[in-house]
PDB file of N, CA and C in Angstrom:
ATOM      1  N   MET O   1      32.549  -3.664 -16.422  1.00 50.00           N
ATOM      2  CA  MET O   1      33.328  -4.087 -17.576  1.00 50.00           C
ATOM      3  C   MET O   1      34.506  -3.141 -17.799  1.00 50.00           C
ATOM      4  N   LYS O   2      34.246  -1.845 -17.705  1.00 60.00           N
ATOM      5  CA  LYS O   2      35.298  -0.871 -17.946  1.00 60.00           C
ATOM      6  C   LYS O   2      36.397  -0.985 -16.891  1.00 60.00           C
ATOM      7  N   ASP O   3      36.000  -1.242 -15.644  1.00 73.00           N
ATOM      8  CA  ASP O   3      36.968  -1.374 -14.559  1.00 73.00           C
ATOM      9  C   ASP O   3      37.904  -2.557 -14.808  1.00 73.00           C
ATOM     10  N   LYS O   4      37.341  -3.656 -15.272  1.00 76.00           N
ATOM     11  CA  LYS O   4      38.140  -4.852 -15.552  1.00 76.00           C
ATOM     12  C   LYS O   4      39.145  -4.583 -16.667  1.00 76.00           C
ATOM     13  N   ASP O   5      38.727  -3.857 -17.694  1.00 81.00           N
ATOM     14  CA  ASP O   5      39.631  -3.534 -18.801  1.00 81.00           C
ATOM     15  C   ASP O   5      40.778  -2.644 -18.338  1.00 81.00           C
ATOM     16  N   GLY O   6      40.487  -1.751 -17.405  1.00 86.00           N
ATOM     17  CA  GLY O   6      41.538  -0.896 -16.844  1.00 86.00           C
ATOM     18  C   GLY O   6      42.577  -1.712 -16.097  1.00 86.00           C
ATOM     19  N   TRP O   7      42.107  -2.702 -15.340  1.00 85.00           N
ATOM     20  CA  TRP O   7      43.047  -3.556 -14.607  1.00 85.00           C
ATOM     21  C   TRP O   7      43.859  -4.425 -15.559  1.00 85.00           C
ATOM     22  N   LEU O   8      43.258  -4.836 -16.667  1.00 87.00           N
ATOM     23  CA  LEU O   8      44.012  -5.596 -17.668  1.00 87.00           C
ATOM     24  C   LEU O   8      45.124  -4.733 -18.250  1.00 87.00           C
ATOM     25  N   SER O   9      44.803  -3.499 -18.585  1.00 90.00           N
ATOM     26  CA  SER O   9      45.819  -2.582 -19.121  1.00 90.00           C
ATOM     27  C   SER O   9      46.930  -2.332 -18.111  1.00 90.00           C
ATOM     28  N   ALA O  10      46.548  -2.121 -16.858  1.00 89.00           N
ATOM     29  CA  ALA O  10      47.547  -1.892 -15.807  1.00 89.00           C
ATOM     30  C   ALA O  10      48.434  -3.117 -15.624  1.00 89.00           C
ATOM     31  N   SER O  11      47.828  -4.294 -15.628  1.00 90.00           N
ATOM     32  CA  SER O  11      48.595  -5.532 -15.459  1.00 90.00           C
ATOM     33  C   SER O  11      49.587  -5.734 -16.596  1.00 90.00           C
ATOM     34  N   LEU O  12      49.129  -5.527 -17.811  1.00 92.00           N
ATOM     35  CA  LEU O  12      50.014  -5.707 -18.964  1.00 92.00           C
ATOM     36  C   LEU O  12      51.140  -4.678 -18.976  1.00 92.00           C
ATOM     37  N   THR O  13      50.813  -3.436 -18.642  1.00 92.00           N
ATOM     38  CA  THR O  13      51.833  -2.384 -18.608  1.00 92.00           C
ATOM     39  C   THR O  13      52.880  -2.665 -17.546  1.00 92.00           C
ATOM     40  N   LEU O  14      52.437  -3.019 -16.347  1.00 91.00           N
ATOM     41  CA  LEU O  14      53.382  -3.311 -15.267  1.00 91.00           C
ATOM     42  C   LEU O  14      54.208  -4.560 -15.563  1.00 91.00           C
ATOM     43  N   THR O  15      53.586  -5.567 -16.174  1.00 92.00           N
ATOM     44  CA  THR O  15      54.319  -6.784 -16.523  1.00 92.00           C
ATOM     45  C   THR O  15      55.400  -6.478 -17.554  1.00 92.00           C
ATOM     46  N   LEU O  16      55.059  -5.685 -18.548  1.00 94.00           N
ATOM     47  CA  LEU O  16      56.038  -5.306 -19.566  1.00 94.00           C
ATOM     48  C   LEU O  16      57.175  -4.485 -18.960  1.00 94.00           C
ATOM     49  N   ALA O  17      56.838  -3.520 -18.116  1.00 91.00           N
ATOM     50  CA  ALA O  17      57.866  -2.694 -17.472  1.00 91.00           C
ATOM     51  C   ALA O  17      58.767  -3.540 -16.576  1.00 91.00           C
ATOM     52  N   SER O  18      58.179  -4.468 -15.837  1.00 91.00           N
ATOM     53  CA  SER O  18      58.969  -5.338 -14.959  1.00 91.00           C
ATOM     54  C   SER O  18      59.895  -6.243 -15.762  1.00 91.00           C
ATOM     55  N   ALA O  19      59.379  -6.785 -16.861  1.00 92.00           N
ATOM     56  CA  ALA O  19      60.199  -7.663 -17.696  1.00 92.00           C
ATOM     57  C   ALA O  19      61.364  -6.903 -18.325  1.00 92.00           C
ATOM     58  N   ILE O  20      61.099  -5.702 -18.803  1.00 93.00           N
ATOM     59  CA  ILE O  20      62.168  -4.892 -19.399  1.00 93.00           C
ATOM     60  C   ILE O  20      63.216  -4.536 -18.358  1.00 93.00           C
ATOM     61  N   LEU O  21      62.766  -4.107 -17.184  1.00 89.00           N
ATOM     62  CA  LEU O  21      63.705  -3.765 -16.117  1.00 89.00           C
ATOM     63  C   LEU O  21      64.524  -4.985 -15.695  1.00 89.00           C
ATOM     64  N   TRP O  22      63.871  -6.138 -15.565  1.00 89.00           N
ATOM     65  CA  TRP O  22      64.589  -7.355 -15.179  1.00 89.00           C
ATOM     66  C   TRP O  22      65.654  -7.680 -16.226  1.00 89.00           C
ATOM     67  N   PHE O  23      65.297  -7.586 -17.505  1.00 92.00           N
ATOM     68  CA  PHE O  23      66.232  -7.881 -18.586  1.00 92.00           C
ATOM     69  C   PHE O  23      67.425  -6.929 -18.555  1.00 92.00           C
ATOM     70  N   ILE O  24      67.169  -5.641 -18.396  1.00 90.00           N
ATOM     71  CA  ILE O  24      68.250  -4.649 -18.354  1.00 90.00           C
ATOM     72  C   ILE O  24      69.165  -4.905 -17.164  1.00 90.00           C
ATOM     73  N   GLU O  25      68.560  -5.153 -16.010  1.00 87.00           N
ATOM     74  CA  GLU O  25      69.368  -5.354 -14.804  1.00 87.00           C
ATOM     75  C   GLU O  25      70.120  -6.688 -14.839  1.00 87.00           C
ATOM     76  N   LYS O  26      69.557  -7.679 -15.473  1.00 87.00           N
ATOM     77  CA  LYS O  26      70.195  -8.999 -15.528  1.00 87.00           C
ATOM     78  C   LYS O  26      71.381  -9.018 -16.495  1.00 87.00           C
ATOM     79  N   PHE O  27      71.242  -8.350 -17.633  1.00 91.00           N
ATOM     80  CA  PHE O  27      72.244  -8.488 -18.683  1.00 91.00           C
ATOM     81  C   PHE O  27      73.104  -7.250 -18.932  1.00 91.00           C
ATOM     82  N   PHE O  28      72.699  -6.090 -18.454  1.00 90.00           N
ATOM     83  CA  PHE O  28      73.467  -4.886 -18.764  1.00 90.00           C
ATOM     84  C   PHE O  28      74.018  -4.200 -17.523  1.00 90.00           C
ATOM     85  N   VAL O  29      73.181  -3.479 -16.804  1.00 88.00           N
ATOM     86  CA  VAL O  29      73.674  -2.691 -15.677  1.00 88.00           C
ATOM     87  C   VAL O  29      72.654  -2.731 -14.535  1.00 88.00           C
ATOM     88  N   LYS O  30      73.176  -2.776 -13.321  1.00 87.00           N
ATOM     89  CA  LYS O  30      72.317  -2.757 -12.136  1.00 87.00           C
ATOM     90  C   LYS O  30      71.970  -1.303 -11.832  1.00 87.00           C
ATOM     91  N   ILE O  31      70.693  -0.954 -11.961  1.00 85.00           N
ATOM     92  CA  ILE O  31      70.252   0.423 -11.770  1.00 85.00           C
ATOM     93  C   ILE O  31      69.697   0.640 -10.364  1.00 85.00           C
ATOM     94  N   PHE O  32      68.824  -0.257  -9.926  1.00 85.00           N
ATOM     95  CA  PHE O  32      68.129  -0.099  -8.654  1.00 85.00           C
ATOM     96  C   PHE O  32      68.545  -1.180  -7.665  1.00 85.00           C
ATOM     97  N   THR O  33      68.262  -0.935  -6.388  1.00 88.00           N
ATOM     98  CA  THR O  33      68.479  -1.972  -5.381  1.00 88.00           C
ATOM     99  C   THR O  33      67.351  -2.993  -5.498  1.00 88.00           C
ATOM    100  N   SER O  34      67.593  -4.171  -4.977  1.00 85.00           N
ATOM    101  CA  SER O  34      66.589  -5.234  -5.051  1.00 85.00           C
ATOM    102  C   SER O  34      65.308  -4.855  -4.317  1.00 85.00           C
ATOM    103  N   ASP O  35      65.450  -4.198  -3.168  1.00 89.00           N
ATOM    104  CA  ASP O  35      64.263  -3.786  -2.407  1.00 89.00           C
ATOM    105  C   ASP O  35      63.397  -2.823  -3.213  1.00 89.00           C
ATOM    106  N   PHE O  36      64.023  -1.887  -3.881  1.00 86.00           N
ATOM    107  CA  PHE O  36      63.287  -0.922  -4.689  1.00 86.00           C
ATOM    108  C   PHE O  36      62.544  -1.620  -5.824  1.00 86.00           C
ATOM    109  N   GLU O  37      63.214  -2.541  -6.497  1.00 86.00           N
ATOM    110  CA  GLU O  37      62.582  -3.275  -7.596  1.00 86.00           C
ATOM    111  C   GLU O  37      61.343  -4.014  -7.124  1.00 86.00           C
ATOM    112  N   VAL O  38      61.480  -4.710  -6.006  1.00 88.00           N
ATOM    113  CA  VAL O  38      60.365  -5.508  -5.501  1.00 88.00           C
ATOM    114  C   VAL O  38      59.198  -4.621  -5.094  1.00 88.00           C
ATOM    115  N   MET O  39      59.470  -3.585  -4.322  1.00 91.00           N
ATOM    116  CA  MET O  39      58.391  -2.760  -3.782  1.00 91.00           C
ATOM    117  C   MET O  39      57.747  -1.841  -4.822  1.00 91.00           C
ATOM    118  N   VAL O  40      58.497  -1.393  -5.814  1.00 87.00           N
ATOM    119  CA  VAL O  40      57.951  -0.437  -6.774  1.00 87.00           C
ATOM    120  C   VAL O  40      57.444  -1.114  -8.051  1.00 87.00           C
ATOM    121  N   LEU O  41      58.036  -2.228  -8.452  1.00 86.00           N
ATOM    122  CA  LEU O  41      57.602  -2.864  -9.699  1.00 86.00           C
ATOM    123  C   LEU O  41      56.995  -4.251  -9.513  1.00 86.00           C
ATOM    124  N   TYR O  42      57.717  -5.167  -8.903  1.00 91.00           N
ATOM    125  CA  TYR O  42      57.268  -6.553  -8.882  1.00 91.00           C
ATOM    126  C   TYR O  42      56.027  -6.759  -8.024  1.00 91.00           C
ATOM    127  N   PHE O  43      55.981  -6.178  -6.834  1.00 93.00           N
ATOM    128  CA  PHE O  43      54.811  -6.332  -5.968  1.00 93.00           C
ATOM    129  C   PHE O  43      53.554  -5.724  -6.596  1.00 93.00           C
ATOM    130  N   PRO O  44      53.602  -4.485  -7.103  1.00 92.00           N
ATOM    131  CA  PRO O  44      52.406  -3.944  -7.764  1.00 92.00           C
ATOM    132  C   PRO O  44      51.988  -4.739  -9.008  1.00 92.00           C
ATOM    133  N   THR O  45      52.952  -5.305  -9.715  1.00 92.00           N
ATOM    134  CA  THR O  45      52.622  -6.120 -10.886  1.00 92.00           C
ATOM    135  C   THR O  45      51.822  -7.341 -10.475  1.00 92.00           C
ATOM    136  N   ILE O  46      52.307  -8.056  -9.477  1.00 94.00           N
ATOM    137  CA  ILE O  46      51.609  -9.251  -9.000  1.00 94.00           C
ATOM    138  C   ILE O  46      50.238  -8.880  -8.447  1.00 94.00           C
ATOM    139  N   LEU O  47      50.170  -7.788  -7.701  1.00 94.00           N
ATOM    140  CA  LEU O  47      48.900  -7.350  -7.130  1.00 94.00           C
ATOM    141  C   LEU O  47      47.890  -6.988  -8.223  1.00 94.00           C
ATOM    142  N   SER O  48      48.315  -6.293  -9.249  1.00 92.00           N
ATOM    143  CA  SER O  48      47.384  -5.921 -10.325  1.00 92.00           C
ATOM    144  C   SER O  48      46.905  -7.148 -11.099  1.00 92.00           C
ATOM    145  N   ILE O  49      47.781  -8.126 -11.295  1.00 92.00           N
ATOM    146  CA  ILE O  49      47.373  -9.366 -11.966  1.00 92.00           C
ATOM    147  C   ILE O  49      46.347 -10.108 -11.116  1.00 92.00           C
ATOM    148  N   LEU O  50      46.579 -10.180  -9.807  1.00 93.00           N
ATOM    149  CA  LEU O  50      45.629 -10.857  -8.918  1.00 93.00           C
ATOM    150  C   LEU O  50      44.273 -10.151  -8.900  1.00 93.00           C
ATOM    151  N   ILE O  51      44.271  -8.833  -8.884  1.00 91.00           N
ATOM    152  CA  ILE O  51      43.007  -8.089  -8.911  1.00 91.00           C
ATOM    153  C   ILE O  51      42.270  -8.347 -10.220  1.00 91.00           C
ATOM    154  N   TYR O  52      42.988  -8.350 -11.333  1.00 89.00           N
ATOM    155  CA  TYR O  52      42.358  -8.620 -12.628  1.00 89.00           C
ATOM    156  C   TYR O  52      41.760 -10.027 -12.663  1.00 89.00           C
ATOM    157  N   VAL O  53      42.511 -11.013 -12.191  1.00 90.00           N
ATOM    158  CA  VAL O  53      42.006 -12.389 -12.178  1.00 90.00           C
ATOM    159  C   VAL O  53      40.773 -12.491 -11.282  1.00 90.00           C
ATOM    160  N   PHE O  54      40.791 -11.821 -10.131  1.00 90.00           N
ATOM    161  CA  PHE O  54      39.635 -11.820  -9.242  1.00 90.00           C
ATOM    162  C   PHE O  54      38.411 -11.242  -9.949  1.00 90.00           C
ATOM    163  N   LEU O  55      38.572 -10.126 -10.642  1.00 87.00           N
ATOM    164  CA  LEU O  55      37.444  -9.505 -11.341  1.00 87.00           C
ATOM    165  C   LEU O  55      36.915 -10.392 -12.464  1.00 87.00           C
ATOM    166  N   VAL O  56      37.813 -11.062 -13.167  1.00 86.00           N
ATOM    167  CA  VAL O  56      37.384 -11.946 -14.254  1.00 86.00           C
ATOM    168  C   VAL O  56      36.647 -13.155 -13.688  1.00 86.00           C
ATOM    169  N   LYS O  57      37.163 -13.727 -12.602  1.00 85.00           N
ATOM    170  CA  LYS O  57      36.477 -14.866 -11.982  1.00 85.00           C
ATOM    171  C   LYS O  57      35.113 -14.450 -11.448  1.00 85.00           C
ATOM    172  N   LYS O  58      35.036 -13.264 -10.872  1.00 81.00           N
ATOM    173  CA  LYS O  58      33.777 -12.754 -10.340  1.00 81.00           C
ATOM    174  C   LYS O  58      32.747 -12.607 -11.458  1.00 81.00           C
ATOM    175  N   GLU O  59      33.201 -12.197 -12.623  1.00 76.00           N
ATOM    176  CA  GLU O  59      32.314 -12.048 -13.775  1.00 76.00           C
ATOM    177  C   GLU O  59      31.886 -13.406 -14.321  1.00 76.00           C
ATOM    178  N   GLY O  60      32.728 -14.417 -14.142  1.00 73.00           N
ATOM    179  CA  GLY O  60      32.375 -15.754 -14.586  1.00 73.00           C
ATOM    180  C   GLY O  60      32.999 -16.164 -15.900  1.00 73.00           C
ATOM    181  N   ARG O  61      34.028 -15.464 -16.338  1.00 64.00           N
ATOM    182  CA  ARG O  61      34.647 -15.787 -17.620  1.00 64.00           C
ATOM    183  C   ARG O  61      35.345 -17.143 -17.589  1.00 64.00           C
ATOM    184  N   PHE O  62      35.862 -17.553 -16.433  1.00 58.00           N
ATOM    185  CA  PHE O  62      36.616 -18.795 -16.353  1.00 58.00           C
ATOM    186  C   PHE O  62      35.733 -20.023 -16.146  1.00 58.00           C
ATOM    187  N   LYS O  63      34.423 -19.852 -16.110  1.00 58.00           N
ATOM    188  CA  LYS O  63      33.536 -20.995 -15.913  1.00 58.00           C
ATOM    189  C   LYS O  63      33.581 -21.893 -17.145  1.00 58.00           C
ATOM    190  N   VAL O  64      33.579 -23.194 -16.900  1.00 55.00           N
ATOM    191  CA  VAL O  64      33.581 -24.165 -17.989  1.00 55.00           C
ATOM    192  C   VAL O  64      32.147 -24.324 -18.470  1.00 55.00           C
ATOM    193  N   LYS O  65      31.957 -24.124 -19.750  1.00 57.00           N
ATOM    194  CA  LYS O  65      30.613 -24.258 -20.306  1.00 57.00           C
ATOM    195  C   LYS O  65      30.364 -25.721 -20.642  1.00 57.00           C
ATOM    196  N   GLU O  66      29.200 -26.201 -20.230  1.00 60.00           N
ATOM    197  CA  GLU O  66      28.846 -27.589 -20.516  1.00 60.00           C
ATOM    198  C   GLU O  66      28.308 -27.683 -21.942  1.00 60.00           C
ATOM    199  N   LYS O  67      28.660 -28.778 -22.596  1.00 62.00           N
ATOM    200  CA  LYS O  67      28.167 -28.995 -23.953  1.00 62.00           C
ATOM    201  C   LYS O  67      26.729 -29.501 -23.884  1.00 62.00           C
ATOM    202  N   PRO O  68      25.874 -29.002 -24.759  1.00 63.00           N
ATOM    203  CA  PRO O  68      24.490 -29.494 -24.752  1.00 63.00           C
ATOM    204  C   PRO O  68      24.436 -30.955 -25.182  1.00 63.00           C
ATOM    205  N   ALA O  69      23.524 -31.691 -24.575  1.00 58.00           N
ATOM    206  CA  ALA O  69      23.414 -33.128 -24.855  1.00 58.00           C
ATOM    207  C   ALA O  69      22.745 -33.405 -26.169  1.00 58.00           C
TER     208      ALA O  69
END
């Protein structure tokens, strides 16, 4: 359980950082090269989200509960 919560925190932090960086680079000033952005922010963000989703599915949170008859 604790491991899953850590991945959720990492995913949210990386997603927020990526969104802020994308916004700054799109509307204000280009700071980094595209390769750097992808390899340092976007790829780890996607990877952390996928790991979190895998852990949640493994736990069974996404299972549809059947209604009792």
